[in-house]
Amino acid sequence: MTTTRFQSAAEPEQASGAPKLHIVTFGCQMNKYDSLLVEGKFKGQGYATTDVMADADVILFNTCSVRDHAEERTFSWLGELKHAKQAKPELVIGVMGCMAQRVGEEIFSRAGHVDIVAGTRKFQHMTALVDEVRERRADPETWRARDQRLTATGIEEDVEFERGAMNYTGGQHAYLAVMRGCDLNCTYCIVPTTRGRVRSKPIDEIVAEAQWMVSQGAKVITLLGQTVNSYGEDFPKPEDGGATGSGRQGRPSLGDVLRRLQTIDGLERIRMITMHPAYLTQDLAEAVRDCSKVDRFLPIPAQAGSDDVLRAMKRGYTTDLYRKRLAMLREIVPDVELGSDWIVGFPGETDADFEATLAFAEEVGFVVNYVFKYDPRPTTHAADELSDDVPTAVKKDRNKRLLKKAEEIATLRLGRYVGQTVDVFVEERSDKNPEILHGRSVHGLPVSFAGDERLIGTTIPVAIQQASAYGMHGVVAAANA
Ligand code: SAH
Ligand code: SF4
Ligand code: F3S
């Protein structure tokens, strides 16, 4: 769970009489980005933000559905607000994000004190929805709580924000969604249901948004998409009047986006989350090679290292196809580092399947790994058609073993940098030790070193002296060393 506390340093103090907003954000970076958009829009309308939930006039939850645990946590937070609402009836409580999309109006039956449910393509109307709740409360015709409830969960609309009406709240690190939705159908996954079909943002809009963010202080932009490297696949073909680019069938591609963003003065680093192996193209690899601002780190989740499991997951590739794509990528960007997500205990996963996953993780050498225990999600193919037959204890054991393997791999890979000097983008001061700064290498890997906080926001060479599975430590090297 992360509450949103991102604030622009340049932001003026709000008048003390301003209504106050508090947003609680669960889930992935897309949700963090969406929360910032919503926060920016409320601020543009004169709201202040507060870190103290009890002080808020509007409390929003941006929710996640990817595993059951994420949804239950939201309901438990909502439950805690029941008394707050009784004590302060003018409070407005809204639920947005993937759970709002998936569960819809049923949220009201478990949490009757919620006022607004707004799905993943409707949350941009949150300010208007809050205004409407207030109007309904003032109207004798609609004074009863149930008449004040609003639901907006249509998923056809595209998400659009008018930047002129917003305050930028992202600080030095900005997120920017270049596409939304997912057109794939992995059998375990709820995301296509909650996020809808792929909609890519036109390149000119992305560039304008990035320039706006940089003009407001952003130095690092993380490009977001559920399958970020499928960017542009939904655009009309050039012969049908669509824009041209270097993507498949002549459409604009993520590579084109990177090449345009590379030219923005003041933008220091570009990162991307998350890729699907099926869309890993030579064009993208070449753009990563050619754009010095793009981290040499790509999250390309494998999910499993057994072809039988990959087939049952309907991931759309075999381990061999993954190897081939990777060979192409490493040929073009030899020093690229990779991240992966893994699901253990998928229906039918045998010991041999799991061993194949361990071996594949090691063979590829993923430096960052997120491991999840399979969780059947309602309405997905795997939940409906496959038996969740791997016992919980086995899932737990495999989870632990894969994490241990991941640590070994990361220790080896990060160890390779000891003795080298790497360029590091300096991000922040350590919470624990004010003399230590944290940053990321051009390979997206955490590096710490002693230094002056004026270095924050710059790129400097650091001579790496030590490494663990979770990061590297070094000393600032002379610029010409
Ligand atoms: N779009 C991303 C994944 C988004 S969900 C991609 O395709 O890689 C983030 C991660 O949650 C997934 O990569 C997967 O590892 C995990 N996940 C998704 N559904 C899950 C489920 N039902 N049970 C366990 N883990 C799941
Ligand atoms: Fe889910 Fe698969 Fe789409 Fe990723 S690619 S969001 S795992 S359906
Ligand atoms: Fe969760 Fe939705 Fe993101 S399900 S992981 S918040 S796309």
Coordinates of C-alpha atoms and ligand atoms in Angstrom, one line a residue:
M1 CA 0.0 0.0 0.0
T2 CA 1.2 3.5 -0.8
T3 CA -0.5 6.7 0.1
T4 CA 0.1 9.5 -2.3
R5 CA 2.5 12.0 -0.8
F6 CA 4.1 13.3 -4.0
Q7 CA 4.1 17.1 -4.0
S8 CA 5.8 19.5 -6.2
A9 CA 8.4 21.6 -4.3
A10 CA 7.3 24.7 -6.1
E11 CA 3.7 24.4 -5.1
P12 CA 2.2 27.4 -3.2
E13 CA 0.6 26.8 0.2
Q14 CA -3.1 26.3 -0.2
A15 CA -5.5 28.6 1.6
S16 CA -6.4 27.0 5.0
G17 CA -10.1 27.1 4.2
A18 CA -9.7 24.9 1.1
P19 CA -11.4 21.5 1.1
K20 CA -9.0 18.7 1.7
L21 CA -8.3 15.5 -0.3
H22 CA -6.7 12.3 0.8
I23 CA -6.0 9.5 -1.7
V24 CA -4.9 5.9 -0.7
T25 CA -3.3 4.1 -3.6
F26 CA -3.0 0.3 -4.0
G27 CA -1.7 -1.7 -6.9
C28 CA 0.7 -0.9 -9.7
Q29 CA 2.4 2.3 -11.0
M30 CA -0.5 2.9 -13.3
N31 CA -2.6 3.5 -10.2
K32 CA 0.0 5.8 -8.8
Y33 CA 0.0 7.8 -12.0
D34 CA -3.8 7.9 -12.1
S35 CA -3.9 9.0 -8.4
L36 CA -1.6 11.9 -9.3
L37 CA -3.8 12.9 -12.2
V38 CA -6.8 12.9 -9.9
E39 CA -4.9 14.8 -7.3
G40 CA -3.8 17.3 -9.9
K41 CA -7.3 17.9 -11.0
F42 CA -8.7 18.4 -7.5
K43 CA -5.8 20.8 -6.8
G44 CA -6.6 22.7 -10.0
Q45 CA -10.1 23.2 -8.5
G46 CA -8.8 24.7 -5.3
Y47 CA -8.4 21.6 -3.1
A48 CA -5.5 21.0 -0.7
T49 CA -4.1 17.6 0.0
T50 CA -3.7 16.2 3.4
D51 CA -1.6 13.2 4.7
V52 CA -4.0 12.9 7.7
M53 CA -7.1 10.9 6.6
A54 CA -9.1 12.2 9.5
D55 CA -8.7 15.8 8.3
A56 CA -10.0 15.0 4.7
D57 CA -13.3 16.1 3.2
V58 CA -12.9 13.7 0.3
I59 CA -11.2 10.3 0.7
L60 CA -10.5 8.3 -2.4
F61 CA -9.2 4.7 -2.7
N62 CA -7.4 3.8 -5.9
T63 CA -7.7 0.0 -5.9
C64 CA -6.2 -3.2 -7.3
S65 CA -7.8 -6.5 -8.2
V66 CA -4.8 -8.5 -9.3
R67 CA -4.9 -10.8 -6.3
D68 CA -7.7 -11.4 -3.8
H69 CA -5.5 -10.0 -1.0
A70 CA -5.4 -6.6 -2.7
E71 CA -9.2 -6.4 -2.7
E72 CA -9.6 -7.6 0.8
R73 CA -7.2 -4.9 2.0
T74 CA -9.3 -2.2 0.4
F75 CA -12.5 -3.6 2.0
S76 CA -10.8 -3.6 5.4
W77 CA -9.7 0.1 5.0
L78 CA -13.2 1.0 3.9
G79 CA -14.6 -0.8 6.9
E80 CA -12.5 1.4 9.2
L81 CA -14.1 4.5 7.7
K82 CA -17.7 3.6 8.6
H83 CA -17.5 5.4 11.9
A84 CA -15.6 8.3 10.4
K85 CA -18.5 8.8 8.0
Q86 CA -21.1 8.6 10.9
A87 CA -19.1 11.2 12.8
K88 CA -18.7 13.4 9.7
P89 CA -21.6 12.9 7.4
E90 CA -20.4 15.5 4.9
L91 CA -17.4 13.3 4.1
V92 CA -17.3 12.0 0.5
I93 CA -15.7 8.6 0.0
G94 CA -14.9 7.4 -3.5
V95 CA -13.5 4.1 -4.8
M96 CA -11.7 4.1 -8.2
G97 CA -9.3 1.8 -10.0
C98 CA -9.4 -1.9 -10.9
M99 CA -11.6 -3.1 -8.0
A100 CA -14.1 -0.4 -8.7
Q101 CA -14.2 -1.6 -12.3
R102 CA -14.5 -5.3 -11.4
V103 CA -16.9 -5.2 -8.5
G104 CA -18.9 -2.1 -9.5
E105 CA -22.0 -1.3 -7.5
E106 CA -21.5 -4.4 -5.3
I107 CA -19.0 -2.3 -3.4
F108 CA -22.0 -0.5 -1.9
S109 CA -23.4 -3.7 -0.5
R110 CA -20.3 -4.4 1.5
A111 CA -19.5 -0.8 2.3
G112 CA -22.7 1.2 2.4
H113 CA -20.9 4.4 3.4
V114 CA -19.1 4.7 0.0
D115 CA -20.5 7.4 -2.2
I116 CA -18.8 7.0 -5.5
V117 CA -17.5 4.0 -7.6
A118 CA -15.6 5.1 -10.7
G119 CA -13.9 2.6 -13.0
T120 CA -10.6 2.7 -14.8
R121 CA -11.8 4.8 -17.6
K122 CA -14.1 7.1 -15.7
F123 CA -12.0 8.3 -12.8
Q124 CA -11.1 11.5 -14.7
H125 CA -14.6 12.6 -13.8
M126 CA -14.0 12.3 -10.1
T127 CA -14.2 16.0 -9.4
A128 CA -17.5 16.3 -11.1
L129 CA -18.8 13.1 -9.4
V130 CA -17.9 14.6 -6.0
D131 CA -19.6 17.8 -6.9
E132 CA -22.7 15.9 -7.9
V133 CA -22.8 13.9 -4.6
R134 CA -22.7 17.3 -2.8
E135 CA -25.5 18.6 -4.9
R136 CA -27.6 15.6 -4.3
R137 CA -27.1 15.9 -0.6
A138 CA -28.4 19.4 -0.7
D139 CA -31.5 18.4 -2.7
P140 CA -34.5 17.3 -0.5
E141 CA -35.5 14.9 -3.3
T142 CA -32.2 12.9 -3.1
W143 CA -31.3 13.3 0.6
R144 CA -31.3 9.6 1.3
A145 CA -27.9 8.0 1.3
R146 CA -28.7 5.5 -1.5
D147 CA -29.9 8.3 -3.8
Q148 CA -26.5 10.0 -3.3
R149 CA -24.5 7.0 -4.6
L150 CA -22.9 7.3 -8.0
T151 CA -21.4 4.6 -10.2
A152 CA -19.5 5.2 -13.4
T153 CA -17.9 2.0 -14.8
G154 CA -18.3 2.2 -18.6
I155 CA -15.0 1.0 -20.1
E156 CA -15.4 2.2 -23.8
E157 CA -14.3 5.8 -23.2
D158 CA -10.7 6.8 -23.4
V159 CA -9.1 8.5 -20.4
E160 CA -8.4 12.2 -21.1
F161 CA -7.1 14.9 -18.8
E162 CA -7.0 18.5 -19.7
R163 CA -3.6 19.6 -18.5
G164 CA -4.6 23.3 -18.4
A165 CA -7.0 22.5 -15.6
M166 CA -4.4 20.6 -13.5
N167 CA -1.6 21.1 -11.2
Y168 CA 1.5 18.9 -11.7
T169 CA 2.1 16.9 -8.5
G170 CA 4.7 14.4 -9.7
G171 CA 8.0 16.0 -8.5
Q172 CA 11.3 14.8 -9.9
H173 CA 9.9 11.4 -10.9
A174 CA 7.0 11.3 -13.2
Y175 CA 4.8 8.5 -14.5
L176 CA 3.3 8.8 -17.9
A177 CA 0.8 6.3 -19.4
V178 CA 1.5 5.8 -23.1
M179 CA -1.1 3.2 -23.4
R180 CA -3.9 1.6 -21.3
G181 CA -5.5 -1.7 -21.4
C182 CA -4.5 -5.2 -22.5
D183 CA -5.6 -7.1 -25.6
L184 CA -4.0 -10.4 -24.5
N185 CA -5.7 -13.0 -22.5
C186 CA -3.4 -14.7 -20.0
T187 CA -5.7 -17.3 -18.4
Y188 CA -5.0 -16.2 -14.8
C189 CA -5.2 -12.5 -15.3
I190 CA -8.0 -10.0 -14.3
V191 CA -6.3 -7.0 -15.9
P192 CA -8.0 -7.2 -19.4
T193 CA -11.3 -7.2 -17.6
T194 CA -10.5 -4.3 -15.3
R195 CA -8.5 -2.2 -17.8
G196 CA -10.3 -2.9 -21.1
R197 CA -8.9 -2.9 -24.6
V198 CA -5.7 -1.3 -25.6
R199 CA -5.8 2.4 -26.3
S200 CA -2.5 4.1 -27.2
K201 CA -1.9 7.8 -26.8
P202 CA -0.8 9.7 -29.9
I203 CA 2.9 10.5 -29.9
D204 CA 2.5 14.2 -30.0
E205 CA 0.3 14.1 -26.9
I206 CA 2.9 12.0 -25.1
V207 CA 5.7 14.4 -26.0
A208 CA 3.5 17.4 -25.0
E209 CA 2.8 15.8 -21.6
A210 CA 6.4 14.9 -21.1
Q211 CA 7.5 18.5 -21.9
W212 CA 4.9 19.8 -19.5
M213 CA 6.2 17.4 -16.7
V214 CA 9.8 18.4 -17.4
S215 CA 8.9 22.1 -17.4
Q216 CA 7.4 21.5 -13.9
G217 CA 10.5 19.8 -12.5
A218 CA 10.3 16.1 -13.7
K219 CA 13.7 14.7 -14.6
V220 CA 12.9 11.0 -14.8
I221 CA 9.8 9.7 -16.7
T222 CA 8.6 6.2 -16.4
L223 CA 6.5 5.2 -19.4
L224 CA 3.6 3.0 -18.3
G225 CA 1.4 0.5 -20.0
Q226 CA -0.1 -2.9 -19.1
T227 CA 1.9 -4.1 -22.1
V228 CA 3.8 -1.0 -22.8
N229 CA 5.7 -2.4 -25.8
S230 CA 2.5 -3.1 -27.6
Y231 CA 2.2 0.7 -27.9
G232 CA 0.7 1.7 -31.3
E233 CA -0.6 -1.7 -32.3
D234 CA -4.2 -0.3 -32.0
F235 CA -3.6 2.7 -34.2
P236 CA -5.1 2.6 -37.7
K237 CA -2.7 1.5 -40.4
P238 CA -1.1 4.4 -42.4
E239 CA -3.0 3.3 -45.5
D240 CA -6.2 3.7 -43.6
G241 CA -5.2 7.3 -42.6
G242 CA -3.2 6.5 -39.4
A243 CA 0.1 8.2 -38.5
T244 CA 3.3 6.6 -39.8
G245 CA 6.2 5.3 -37.8
S246 CA 8.7 2.5 -37.4
G247 CA 6.4 0.0 -35.8
R248 CA 4.7 -3.0 -37.3
Q249 CA 2.8 -2.3 -40.5
G250 CA 4.3 1.2 -40.5
R251 CA 2.5 2.4 -37.4
P252 CA 4.2 4.6 -34.7
S253 CA 6.0 2.4 -32.1
L254 CA 7.3 2.6 -28.6
G255 CA 10.7 3.0 -30.2
D256 CA 9.4 6.2 -31.9
V257 CA 8.2 7.4 -28.6
L258 CA 11.7 6.9 -27.0
R259 CA 13.4 8.6 -29.9
R260 CA 11.2 11.7 -29.5
L261 CA 11.6 11.8 -25.7
Q262 CA 15.3 11.5 -26.0
T263 CA 15.4 15.0 -27.5
I264 CA 13.6 16.8 -24.6
D265 CA 16.1 19.0 -22.8
G266 CA 16.1 18.7 -19.1
L267 CA 14.7 15.1 -19.2
E268 CA 17.5 12.9 -17.7
R269 CA 16.2 9.3 -17.6
I270 CA 13.5 7.3 -19.3
R271 CA 12.2 4.1 -17.9
M272 CA 9.4 1.7 -19.0
I273 CA 7.0 -0.7 -17.2
T274 CA 5.9 -3.5 -18.3
M275 CA 6.8 -5.4 -21.4
H276 CA 5.4 -8.5 -23.0
P277 CA 7.9 -10.9 -24.7
A278 CA 5.6 -11.2 -27.7
Y279 CA 6.0 -7.5 -28.6
L280 CA 9.8 -7.4 -28.2
T281 CA 10.9 -6.0 -31.6
Q282 CA 14.2 -5.1 -33.2
D283 CA 12.9 -1.5 -33.5
L284 CA 12.5 -1.3 -29.8
A285 CA 15.9 -2.8 -29.1
E286 CA 17.5 -0.3 -31.5
A287 CA 15.7 2.6 -29.9
V288 CA 17.0 1.5 -26.5
R289 CA 20.5 1.2 -27.9
D290 CA 20.3 4.7 -29.6
C291 CA 18.7 6.6 -26.8
S292 CA 21.2 7.4 -24.0
K293 CA 18.5 8.5 -21.6
V294 CA 16.7 5.1 -21.7
D295 CA 17.7 2.8 -18.8
R296 CA 19.3 -0.4 -20.0
F297 CA 16.8 -2.3 -17.9
L298 CA 13.7 -3.9 -19.3
P299 CA 11.0 -5.7 -17.3
I300 CA 9.9 -8.5 -19.6
P301 CA 8.1 -11.0 -17.3
A302 CA 8.6 -14.6 -18.3
Q303 CA 6.0 -15.9 -15.7
A304 CA 7.2 -19.5 -15.9
G305 CA 10.1 -21.5 -17.5
S306 CA 8.1 -24.5 -18.4
D307 CA 6.5 -24.7 -21.8
D308 CA 3.5 -26.7 -20.5
V309 CA 2.8 -24.0 -17.9
L310 CA 3.3 -21.2 -20.4
R311 CA 0.8 -22.9 -22.7
A312 CA -1.8 -23.3 -19.9
M313 CA -1.3 -19.7 -19.1
K314 CA -1.8 -18.8 -22.8
R315 CA 1.2 -16.5 -22.7
G316 CA 1.7 -16.8 -26.4
Y317 CA 5.4 -17.8 -26.4
T318 CA 7.6 -20.8 -25.5
T319 CA 10.8 -20.6 -23.6
D320 CA 12.6 -21.0 -27.0
L321 CA 10.8 -18.0 -28.5
Y322 CA 11.7 -16.0 -25.4
R323 CA 15.3 -17.1 -25.9
K324 CA 15.3 -16.0 -29.5
R325 CA 13.8 -12.6 -28.7
L326 CA 16.3 -12.1 -26.0
A327 CA 19.2 -13.1 -28.2
M328 CA 18.1 -10.4 -30.6
L329 CA 17.9 -7.9 -27.8
R330 CA 21.3 -8.8 -26.4
E331 CA 22.9 -8.6 -29.8
I332 CA 21.7 -5.0 -30.1
V333 CA 22.0 -4.0 -26.4
P334 CA 24.6 -6.4 -25.0
D335 CA 24.6 -5.0 -21.5
V336 CA 20.8 -4.9 -21.0
E337 CA 19.5 -6.1 -17.6
L338 CA 16.2 -7.8 -17.3
G339 CA 13.4 -8.1 -14.7
S340 CA 10.7 -10.7 -14.5
D341 CA 7.5 -11.6 -12.7
W342 CA 6.8 -15.2 -11.9
I343 CA 3.7 -17.1 -10.9
V344 CA 4.3 -20.2 -8.8
G345 CA 1.7 -22.9 -8.2
F346 CA -0.3 -22.4 -11.4
P347 CA -2.9 -25.1 -12.0
G348 CA -1.1 -28.3 -13.0
E349 CA 2.4 -27.1 -12.2
T350 CA 4.5 -30.1 -11.4
D351 CA 7.8 -30.3 -9.6
A352 CA 9.5 -30.7 -12.9
D353 CA 7.8 -27.6 -14.3
F354 CA 8.9 -25.7 -11.3
E355 CA 12.5 -26.9 -11.7
A356 CA 12.3 -25.7 -15.3
T357 CA 11.3 -22.2 -14.0
L358 CA 14.3 -22.1 -11.6
A359 CA 16.6 -23.2 -14.4
F360 CA 15.1 -20.6 -16.8
A361 CA 15.5 -17.8 -14.3
E362 CA 19.1 -18.7 -13.9
E363 CA 19.8 -19.2 -17.6
V364 CA 18.4 -15.7 -18.5
G365 CA 19.9 -14.1 -15.4
F366 CA 17.0 -11.8 -14.4
V367 CA 18.4 -9.3 -12.0
V368 CA 15.0 -8.2 -10.5
N369 CA 12.3 -10.8 -9.8
Y370 CA 8.8 -10.5 -8.4
V371 CA 7.3 -13.8 -7.4
F372 CA 3.6 -14.4 -6.8
K373 CA 1.6 -17.4 -5.6
Y374 CA -1.1 -18.3 -8.1
D375 CA -4.5 -16.9 -7.0
P376 CA -7.6 -17.8 -8.9
R377 CA -9.4 -14.6 -10.0
P378 CA -13.1 -14.7 -10.5
T379 CA -14.2 -14.9 -14.2
T380 CA -10.8 -15.7 -15.5
H381 CA -10.3 -18.8 -17.7
A382 CA -7.9 -20.4 -15.2
A383 CA -10.4 -19.9 -12.3
D384 CA -13.4 -21.2 -14.3
E385 CA -11.8 -24.0 -16.1
L386 CA -8.7 -25.2 -14.3
S387 CA -8.4 -26.7 -10.8
D388 CA -6.3 -24.8 -8.3
D389 CA -4.6 -28.1 -7.5
V390 CA -1.2 -27.0 -6.1
P391 CA -1.5 -27.1 -2.3
T392 CA -0.9 -23.9 -0.5
A393 CA 2.1 -25.3 1.3
V394 CA 3.7 -26.2 -2.0
K395 CA 3.0 -22.8 -3.4
K396 CA 4.7 -21.3 -0.4
D397 CA 7.7 -23.5 -0.7
R398 CA 8.1 -22.8 -4.4
N399 CA 7.7 -19.1 -3.7
K400 CA 10.5 -19.3 -1.2
R401 CA 12.8 -21.3 -3.4
L402 CA 12.3 -19.0 -6.4
L403 CA 13.0 -16.0 -4.2
K404 CA 16.2 -17.6 -3.0
K405 CA 17.3 -18.4 -6.5
A406 CA 16.5 -14.8 -7.5
E407 CA 18.8 -13.6 -4.7
E408 CA 21.6 -15.8 -5.9
I409 CA 21.2 -14.6 -9.5
A410 CA 21.0 -10.9 -8.4
T411 CA 24.1 -11.3 -6.2
L412 CA 26.1 -12.7 -9.1
R413 CA 24.9 -10.1 -11.6
L414 CA 25.4 -7.1 -9.4
G415 CA 28.7 -8.5 -8.3
R416 CA 29.9 -8.1 -11.9
Y417 CA 29.9 -4.3 -11.5
V418 CA 32.3 -4.4 -8.5
G419 CA 35.5 -2.7 -9.8
Q420 CA 33.7 -0.9 -12.6
T421 CA 32.7 2.8 -12.7
V422 CA 29.0 3.3 -13.6
D423 CA 27.0 6.4 -14.4
V424 CA 24.4 7.0 -11.7
F425 CA 21.4 9.2 -11.7
V426 CA 21.2 10.6 -8.2
E427 CA 17.7 10.4 -6.8
E428 CA 17.5 11.1 -3.0
R429 CA 19.1 11.2 0.4
S430 CA 19.0 8.1 2.5
D431 CA 16.4 8.1 5.2
K432 CA 18.7 6.3 7.5
N433 CA 22.0 8.2 6.9
P434 CA 21.9 11.8 5.7
E435 CA 25.4 11.5 4.3
I436 CA 24.4 8.7 1.9
L437 CA 22.7 9.3 -1.4
H438 CA 20.7 6.8 -3.4
G439 CA 20.5 6.6 -7.1
R440 CA 20.1 4.3 -10.1
S441 CA 22.7 3.2 -12.5
V442 CA 22.0 3.4 -16.3
H443 CA 21.0 -0.3 -15.8
G444 CA 18.2 0.8 -13.5
L445 CA 20.0 -0.8 -10.5
P446 CA 20.2 0.8 -7.0
V447 CA 23.5 2.4 -6.1
S448 CA 24.4 4.1 -2.8
F449 CA 27.4 6.3 -2.0
A450 CA 28.5 9.2 0.2
G451 CA 27.9 12.6 -1.4
D452 CA 26.5 16.1 -1.1
E453 CA 22.7 16.4 -1.6
R454 CA 23.3 19.0 -4.3
L455 CA 24.1 16.1 -6.5
I456 CA 20.5 15.0 -6.5
G457 CA 19.0 15.3 -10.0
T458 CA 22.4 14.9 -11.7
T459 CA 24.2 12.0 -13.3
I460 CA 27.7 11.2 -11.9
P461 CA 30.2 8.4 -12.2
V462 CA 30.4 6.1 -9.2
A463 CA 33.2 3.5 -8.7
I464 CA 31.4 0.3 -7.4
Q465 CA 33.1 -1.3 -4.4
Q466 CA 30.5 -3.7 -3.0
A467 CA 27.3 -5.4 -4.2
S468 CA 24.5 -7.5 -2.7
A469 CA 21.4 -8.9 -4.2
Y470 CA 19.6 -5.6 -3.7
G471 CA 22.0 -2.9 -4.7
M472 CA 25.6 -1.6 -5.0
H473 CA 27.7 0.7 -3.0
G474 CA 30.6 2.8 -4.2
V475 CA 32.4 6.2 -4.1
V476 CA 32.1 9.1 -6.5
A477 CA 34.7 8.8 -9.1
A478 CA 36.5 11.7 -10.7
A479 CA 34.6 12.7 -13.9
N480 CA 37.6 11.9 -16.1
A481 CA 38.6 8.7 -14.2
Ligands
SAH1 N1 0.8 -6.5 -17.6 C1 1.8 -7.2 -16.9 C2 1.2 -7.8 -15.6 C3 0.3 -7.1 -14.7 S1 -0.1 -7.9 -13.3 C4 2.4 -8.3 -17.7 O1 1.8 -8.8 -18.6 O2 3.5 -8.7 -17.3 C5 1.4 -8.0 -12.4 C6 1.8 -9.4 -12.1 O3 0.9 -10.0 -11.2 C7 1.9 -10.4 -13.3 O4 3.0 -10.2 -14.1 C8 1.8 -11.7 -12.7 O5 3.0 -12.2 -12.4 C9 1.0 -11.4 -11.4 N2 -0.4 -12.0 -11.5 C10 -1.4 -11.6 -12.3 N3 -2.5 -12.3 -12.1 C11 -2.2 -13.2 -11.1 C12 -2.9 -14.2 -10.4 N4 -4.1 -14.5 -10.7 N5 -2.3 -14.9 -9.4 C13 -1.0 -14.6 -9.1 N6 -0.3 -13.6 -9.7 C14 -0.8 -12.9 -10.7
SF4_2 FE1 -2.5 -9.7 -17.7 FE2 -1.3 -11.1 -19.6 FE3 -2.3 -8.7 -20.2 FE4 -0.2 -8.9 -18.6 S1 -0.3 -9.5 -20.8 S2 -2.0 -7.6 -18.2 S3 -0.5 -10.8 -17.5 S4 -3.4 -10.5 -19.6
F3S3 FE1 -3.8 -4.0 -10.0 FE2 -5.1 -3.0 -11.9 FE3 -2.6 -2.5 -11.7 S1 -5.4 -5.0 -11.1 S2 -1.8 -4.3 -10.8 S3 -4.1 -1.9 -10.3 S4 -3.7 -2.8 -13.6

